[in-house]
Amino acid sequence: MLEIKNLHVKLEEEDKQILKGVNLTVGAGQVHAIMGPNGSGKSTLSYVLSGRGGYEVTEGAATLNGTDLLDLEPEERAAAGLFLAFQYPVEIPGVGNMTFLRTAVNAQRKARGEDELSATDFLKVIRAKAKDLQIDAEMLKRPVNVGFSGGEKKRNEILQMAMLEPKMCILDETDSGLDVDAMKLVADGVNALRDAGRSFLVITHYQRLLDHIKPDVVHIMADGKIIKTGGPELALEVENNGYADLLEERV
Amino acid sequence: MALSQPKDAGVVALIDALGAVSDTGCLAAARADALTRVRATGLPTRRDEYWRYTRPDTLTQAEVPTAAVFAHDDAPMFGEIDQVRLVFVDGVFDPAASDDPALAGIVIERLAEVQQRDIHWAKEVYGKLETAGQTPVARPLAALNTAFATDGIVLHVTGKAGKPVSISYLHENDTSDAILHHVIRIDAGADLTLLEQGPGAARLNKVMEVEIGDGGAFHHVQAQGRDHERRAVTHTFARLGTESRFKSFTLTVNGVMTRNECIIELTGDDAVAHVAGASVGDGNFHHDDTVFVTHDALNCESRQVFKKVLRNGATGVFQGKILVKKDAQKTDGYQISQALLLDGDSQFLAKPELEIYADDVVCSHGSTSGAIDTDSLFYLRSRGVPVAEATDLMTLAFLAEAIDEIDDPALAADLLSRLQGWLARRRS
């Protein structure tokens, strides 16, 4: 599904190397988690994969089902099946949530050569999915993320993911700012989307989210590289001992 | 009446080109007075503070700059709305294209006919609000209009008008110079919706005087056509009685020179005045909104909402003032002007002003200019929305606060579709 090889990335504006050779392969249907201390490059990895400006890839490659991601515009990556759930979802005053979602769904369908969804069909689908995530009709009518609580914003991200049905989902600290109940709700939303054709890359600081979204593989990232890979037990180890041991081990 | 010496050569040239002022009928005195005033003040020049951001020369020169007639296949604006349609072609009334002006609740006449009478109520309004609006800032092009207007619509609204009155301004001659003056009196409790559309002429000078009686309401929506080369200077003077409402929205798409002035006086308690505009311009577009709202009564509300989308070297200007007189307590005044600059070549010049003499008021103003927010743009693109579509979505979102000022959803939808068309045509 997702294959990252020797990825080196620096900031465009300054000569600062952030990623220093990331190698990662996520198979179809798998859930991988990336943990790591602050500043290790986790969020940068998610931004670079989704095509945000301001970064320069100096070396390496990233492909999604064989397609070179780094060559594509952000919207083309989305149409190819990539989805990033933002750590800080953006508020867009004046653009209705519903209009936004319908535009996005239909733009992707168009890019893939499929028919656009009619207004009625779209409504039917979104109502059902919104209900599962406890997103009420009022929230759908409001401008995108404007006045949403932290939990509402994250649930809105998951709703977008459910509507767009991507193949590769990257969740960037989706648990940050969520209380226990909200985290459970978001995790349930993610778990409902798990299937053999869909993979997840879950970026998190805490083991707690991984109690709800069970990963197949856990990676530890530090200083722009993946320094250790293991099973779910690796997350527990971090939870109990912190990152210090792992970082020392590496030296 | 002794004529004072003209201040500058330009005013002589333009006055000579316009010919003699009509000196018979009920409006003759107002016209003569206006001519005296414009001779005394002269025409605006770049040195005038009030014209600091807009070059008035093409509006004041005797020779009309050519404006090619712009061919398009747009459906007529507001075409789906039941209306009484009045048509001017290059400033000349076209009776054949106009509807029979009989409508319950309103008397519709032409200025050209009214002015031939010796007695008519229009005399009490014509040039009166314009004259009052000359203080504290002179508006010579409005005085010029009062002196030389060739025609216009005279409306007396006595009840709730059964449907909107619409005025279409067609442009068919590339050197036409039109001067139109409308006079509107809305009686106590009466209600009118006025729609205006079209470029009007190569150069259009339009004045509208609106007197709104106690509890009356005036809804105004205009679209200035999308001719690239047209020039226009418009003045709307409104005086509001107790508990009356004034709502005006203007859409401007293209035009090398547009100056829209709106001068509102809230003279009765509890009156409400909203004036809003959305303009979108590309290239050698110059658009100037100049607004002056005077609060002279208790507990009145005013709102100014202006949004401009500028690209490819276009220029937007906003000069807006709220003047709150000493006894205008409990005033609620709001003013916002914002520009979305789609590239680094365009510019927005704003001069927001508050002048407040009362001590128990709420007044706020804001002015911003900026580019499309890159974080929002990336967010939309990351969901699969192509960059052009995402930019359009954000541009329309930017204009939304101004468009929201239109009460009638059908009118708002029509304007929105025009804006979408304008954006779509500019996608590369």
PDB file of C-alpha atoms in Angstrom, chain B residues 34-182:
ATOM      1  CA  ALA B  34     -26.859  73.180  -8.703  1.00  0.00           C
ATOM      2  CA  LEU B  35     -25.140  74.815 -11.660  1.00  0.00           C
ATOM      3  CA  THR B  36     -24.107  77.721  -9.461  1.00  0.00           C
ATOM      4  CA  ARG B  37     -22.747  75.338  -6.871  1.00  0.00           C
ATOM      5  CA  VAL B  38     -20.734  73.243  -9.304  1.00  0.00           C
ATOM      6  CA  ARG B  39     -19.299  76.372 -10.919  1.00  0.00           C
ATOM      7  CA  ALA B  40     -18.224  77.544  -7.479  1.00  0.00           C
ATOM      8  CA  THR B  41     -16.681  74.321  -6.288  1.00  0.00           C
ATOM      9  CA  GLY B  42     -15.236  73.218  -9.604  1.00  0.00           C
ATOM     10  CA  LEU B  43     -14.910  69.562 -10.483  1.00  0.00           C
ATOM     11  CA  PRO B  44     -12.932  67.116  -8.390  1.00  0.00           C
ATOM     12  CA  THR B  45      -9.231  66.843  -9.061  1.00  0.00           C
ATOM     13  CA  ARG B  46      -6.577  64.515  -7.796  1.00  0.00           C
ATOM     14  CA  ARG B  47      -5.491  67.179  -5.321  1.00  0.00           C
ATOM     15  CA  ASP B  48      -8.786  66.872  -3.444  1.00  0.00           C
ATOM     16  CA  GLU B  49      -8.404  64.762  -0.322  1.00  0.00           C
ATOM     17  CA  TYR B  50     -11.730  63.071  -1.109  1.00  0.00           C
ATOM     18  CA  TRP B  51     -10.336  61.909  -4.456  1.00  0.00           C
ATOM     19  CA  ARG B  52      -6.954  60.929  -3.220  1.00  0.00           C
ATOM     20  CA  TYR B  53      -7.211  57.286  -4.230  1.00  0.00           C
ATOM     21  CA  THR B  54      -9.262  57.670  -7.409  1.00  0.00           C
ATOM     22  CA  ARG B  55      -8.318  59.713 -10.445  1.00  0.00           C
ATOM     23  CA  PRO B  56     -11.392  61.728 -11.398  1.00  0.00           C
ATOM     24  CA  ASP B  57     -10.102  62.998 -14.746  1.00  0.00           C
ATOM     25  CA  THR B  58     -11.948  60.541 -16.990  1.00  0.00           C
ATOM     26  CA  LEU B  59     -15.151  61.323 -15.104  1.00  0.00           C
ATOM     27  CA  THR B  60     -14.760  65.080 -15.459  1.00  0.00           C
ATOM     28  CA  GLN B  61     -13.240  65.552 -18.905  1.00  0.00           C
ATOM     29  CA  ALA B  62     -15.546  66.980 -21.579  1.00  0.00           C
ATOM     30  CA  GLU B  63     -14.813  64.231 -24.052  1.00  0.00           C
ATOM     31  CA  VAL B  64     -16.182  60.826 -23.108  1.00  0.00           C
ATOM     32  CA  PRO B  65     -13.541  58.089 -23.114  1.00  0.00           C
ATOM     33  CA  THR B  66     -14.607  55.337 -25.482  1.00  0.00           C
ATOM     34  CA  ALA B  67     -16.018  52.173 -23.964  1.00  0.00           C
ATOM     35  CA  ALA B  68     -16.535  49.328 -26.401  1.00  0.00           C
ATOM     36  CA  VAL B  69     -19.935  47.698 -26.168  1.00  0.00           C
ATOM     37  CA  PHE B  70     -19.338  44.394 -24.446  1.00  0.00           C
ATOM     38  CA  ALA B  71     -21.095  41.462 -26.072  1.00  0.00           C
ATOM     39  CA  HIS B  72     -22.079  38.583 -23.804  1.00  0.00           C
ATOM     40  CA  ASP B  73     -24.769  35.962 -23.704  1.00  0.00           C
ATOM     41  CA  ASP B  74     -25.635  36.234 -20.019  1.00  0.00           C
ATOM     42  CA  ALA B  75     -29.264  35.702 -19.102  1.00  0.00           C
ATOM     43  CA  PRO B  76     -30.813  39.000 -17.933  1.00  0.00           C
ATOM     44  CA  MET B  77     -30.210  39.601 -14.256  1.00  0.00           C
ATOM     45  CA  PHE B  78     -33.112  39.004 -11.908  1.00  0.00           C
ATOM     46  CA  GLY B  79     -34.899  37.617 -15.003  1.00  0.00           C
ATOM     47  CA  GLU B  80     -36.822  35.046 -12.963  1.00  0.00           C
ATOM     48  CA  ILE B  81     -38.315  37.641 -10.656  1.00  0.00           C
ATOM     49  CA  ASP B  82     -41.718  39.177 -11.273  1.00  0.00           C
ATOM     50  CA  GLN B  83     -41.047  42.882 -11.722  1.00  0.00           C
ATOM     51  CA  VAL B  84     -42.002  46.137 -13.404  1.00  0.00           C
ATOM     52  CA  ARG B  85     -39.171  46.657 -15.868  1.00  0.00           C
ATOM     53  CA  LEU B  86     -38.020  50.094 -16.973  1.00  0.00           C
ATOM     54  CA  VAL B  87     -35.304  50.348 -19.605  1.00  0.00           C
ATOM     55  CA  PHE B  88     -32.800  53.046 -20.468  1.00  0.00           C
ATOM     56  CA  VAL B  89     -30.501  52.673 -23.463  1.00  0.00           C
ATOM     57  CA  ASP B  90     -27.398  54.847 -23.158  1.00  0.00           C
ATOM     58  CA  GLY B  91     -29.363  57.065 -20.787  1.00  0.00           C
ATOM     59  CA  VAL B  92     -32.442  57.370 -23.032  1.00  0.00           C
ATOM     60  CA  PHE B  93     -35.701  55.870 -21.844  1.00  0.00           C
ATOM     61  CA  ASP B  94     -36.961  53.067 -24.068  1.00  0.00           C
ATOM     62  CA  PRO B  95     -40.763  52.896 -23.700  1.00  0.00           C
ATOM     63  CA  ALA B  96     -41.085  49.959 -26.087  1.00  0.00           C
ATOM     64  CA  ALA B  97     -38.799  47.779 -23.993  1.00  0.00           C
ATOM     65  CA  SER B  98     -40.346  48.934 -20.706  1.00  0.00           C
ATOM     66  CA  ASP B  99     -43.405  47.585 -18.932  1.00  0.00           C
ATOM     67  CA  ASP B 100     -46.525  49.626 -18.418  1.00  0.00           C
ATOM     68  CA  PRO B 101     -45.580  51.499 -15.248  1.00  0.00           C
ATOM     69  CA  ALA B 102     -48.970  50.975 -13.585  1.00  0.00           C
ATOM     70  CA  LEU B 103     -48.511  49.188 -10.281  1.00  0.00           C
ATOM     71  CA  ALA B 104     -50.588  49.149  -7.131  1.00  0.00           C
ATOM     72  CA  GLY B 105     -49.068  51.065  -4.220  1.00  0.00           C
ATOM     73  CA  ILE B 106     -46.762  53.168  -6.334  1.00  0.00           C
ATOM     74  CA  VAL B 107     -46.819  55.986  -8.880  1.00  0.00           C
ATOM     75  CA  ILE B 108     -44.084  55.676 -11.492  1.00  0.00           C
ATOM     76  CA  GLU B 109     -43.219  58.703 -13.637  1.00  0.00           C
ATOM     77  CA  ARG B 110     -40.332  59.918 -15.747  1.00  0.00           C
ATOM     78  CA  LEU B 111     -38.237  62.869 -14.688  1.00  0.00           C
ATOM     79  CA  ALA B 112     -38.293  64.223 -18.254  1.00  0.00           C
ATOM     80  CA  GLU B 113     -42.087  64.501 -18.017  1.00  0.00           C
ATOM     81  CA  VAL B 114     -42.336  65.587 -14.393  1.00  0.00           C
ATOM     82  CA  GLN B 115     -40.016  68.518 -14.915  1.00  0.00           C
ATOM     83  CA  GLN B 116     -42.303  70.039 -17.536  1.00  0.00           C
ATOM     84  CA  ARG B 117     -44.999  70.589 -14.935  1.00  0.00           C
ATOM     85  CA  ASP B 118     -45.178  73.662 -12.778  1.00  0.00           C
ATOM     86  CA  ILE B 119     -46.245  71.803  -9.660  1.00  0.00           C
ATOM     87  CA  HIS B 120     -45.063  68.368  -8.587  1.00  0.00           C
ATOM     88  CA  TRP B 121     -43.964  66.853  -5.261  1.00  0.00           C
ATOM     89  CA  ALA B 122     -40.603  65.912  -6.808  1.00  0.00           C
ATOM     90  CA  LYS B 123     -39.608  69.543  -6.411  1.00  0.00           C
ATOM     91  CA  GLU B 124     -39.446  68.969  -2.637  1.00  0.00           C
ATOM     92  CA  VAL B 125     -36.836  66.227  -3.046  1.00  0.00           C
ATOM     93  CA  TYR B 126     -34.983  66.881  -6.310  1.00  0.00           C
ATOM     94  CA  GLY B 127     -31.578  68.331  -5.506  1.00  0.00           C
ATOM     95  CA  LYS B 128     -32.526  68.739  -1.837  1.00  0.00           C
ATOM     96  CA  LEU B 129     -30.912  65.624  -0.428  1.00  0.00           C
ATOM     97  CA  GLU B 130     -28.030  66.110  -2.848  1.00  0.00           C
ATOM     98  CA  THR B 131     -27.510  69.654  -1.552  1.00  0.00           C
ATOM     99  CA  ALA B 132     -27.646  68.490   2.064  1.00  0.00           C
ATOM    100  CA  GLY B 133     -25.093  65.794   1.192  1.00  0.00           C
ATOM    101  CA  GLN B 134     -22.561  68.416   0.033  1.00  0.00           C
ATOM    102  CA  THR B 135     -21.651  69.132   3.662  1.00  0.00           C
ATOM    103  CA  PRO B 136     -19.132  68.526   5.082  1.00  0.00           C
ATOM    104  CA  VAL B 137     -17.613  67.165   1.853  1.00  0.00           C
ATOM    105  CA  ALA B 138     -18.344  68.629  -1.585  1.00  0.00           C
ATOM    106  CA  ARG B 139     -19.607  66.185  -4.205  1.00  0.00           C
ATOM    107  CA  PRO B 140     -19.432  68.269  -7.380  1.00  0.00           C
ATOM    108  CA  LEU B 141     -20.309  65.433  -9.750  1.00  0.00           C
ATOM    109  CA  ALA B 142     -23.627  65.023  -7.941  1.00  0.00           C
ATOM    110  CA  ALA B 143     -24.352  68.749  -8.230  1.00  0.00           C
ATOM    111  CA  LEU B 144     -23.432  68.544 -11.904  1.00  0.00           C
ATOM    112  CA  ASN B 145     -25.940  65.734 -12.236  1.00  0.00           C
ATOM    113  CA  THR B 146     -28.730  67.764 -10.610  1.00  0.00           C
ATOM    114  CA  ALA B 147     -28.039  70.591 -13.059  1.00  0.00           C
ATOM    115  CA  PHE B 148     -27.854  68.499 -16.213  1.00  0.00           C
ATOM    116  CA  ALA B 149     -29.747  65.209 -15.684  1.00  0.00           C
ATOM    117  CA  THR B 150     -31.648  64.413 -18.849  1.00  0.00           C
ATOM    118  CA  ASP B 151     -34.045  61.898 -17.389  1.00  0.00           C
ATOM    119  CA  GLY B 152     -34.673  59.492 -14.557  1.00  0.00           C
ATOM    120  CA  ILE B 153     -37.462  57.773 -12.699  1.00  0.00           C
ATOM    121  CA  VAL B 154     -39.683  59.508 -10.195  1.00  0.00           C
ATOM    122  CA  LEU B 155     -41.291  57.089  -7.762  1.00  0.00           C
ATOM    123  CA  HIS B 156     -43.882  57.826  -5.146  1.00  0.00           C
ATOM    124  CA  VAL B 157     -44.493  54.790  -2.997  1.00  0.00           C
ATOM    125  CA  THR B 158     -47.735  55.043  -1.085  1.00  0.00           C
ATOM    126  CA  GLY B 159     -48.177  51.480   0.091  1.00  0.00           C
ATOM    127  CA  LYS B 160     -46.498  48.136  -0.211  1.00  0.00           C
ATOM    128  CA  ALA B 161     -45.407  47.905  -3.850  1.00  0.00           C
ATOM    129  CA  GLY B 162     -46.807  44.675  -5.310  1.00  0.00           C
ATOM    130  CA  LYS B 163     -43.527  43.718  -6.964  1.00  0.00           C
ATOM    131  CA  PRO B 164     -40.042  45.125  -7.411  1.00  0.00           C
ATOM    132  CA  VAL B 165     -39.396  47.982  -9.787  1.00  0.00           C
ATOM    133  CA  SER B 166     -36.368  47.265 -11.926  1.00  0.00           C
ATOM    134  CA  ILE B 167     -34.310  49.659 -13.978  1.00  0.00           C
ATOM    135  CA  SER B 168     -32.113  48.213 -16.712  1.00  0.00           C
ATOM    136  CA  TYR B 169     -29.342  50.326 -18.131  1.00  0.00           C
ATOM    137  CA  LEU B 170     -28.274  49.106 -21.536  1.00  0.00           C
ATOM    138  CA  HIS B 171     -25.116  50.220 -23.227  1.00  0.00           C
ATOM    139  CA  GLU B 172     -25.154  50.211 -27.044  1.00  0.00           C
ATOM    140  CA  ASN B 173     -23.081  53.234 -28.037  1.00  0.00           C
ATOM    141  CA  ASP B 174     -19.369  53.274 -27.288  1.00  0.00           C
ATOM    142  CA  THR B 175     -19.172  57.016 -26.591  1.00  0.00           C
ATOM    143  CA  SER B 176     -22.464  57.565 -24.757  1.00  0.00           C
ATOM    144  CA  ASP B 177     -22.456  59.954 -21.797  1.00  0.00           C
ATOM    145  CA  ALA B 178     -25.547  59.483 -19.648  1.00  0.00           C
ATOM    146  CA  ILE B 179     -26.729  61.613 -16.745  1.00  0.00           C
ATOM    147  CA  LEU B 180     -29.706  60.157 -14.909  1.00  0.00           C
ATOM    148  CA  HIS B 181     -31.369  61.316 -11.719  1.00  0.00           C
ATOM    149  CA  HIS B 182     -33.946  59.294  -9.822  1.00  0.00           C
TER     150      HIS B 182
END
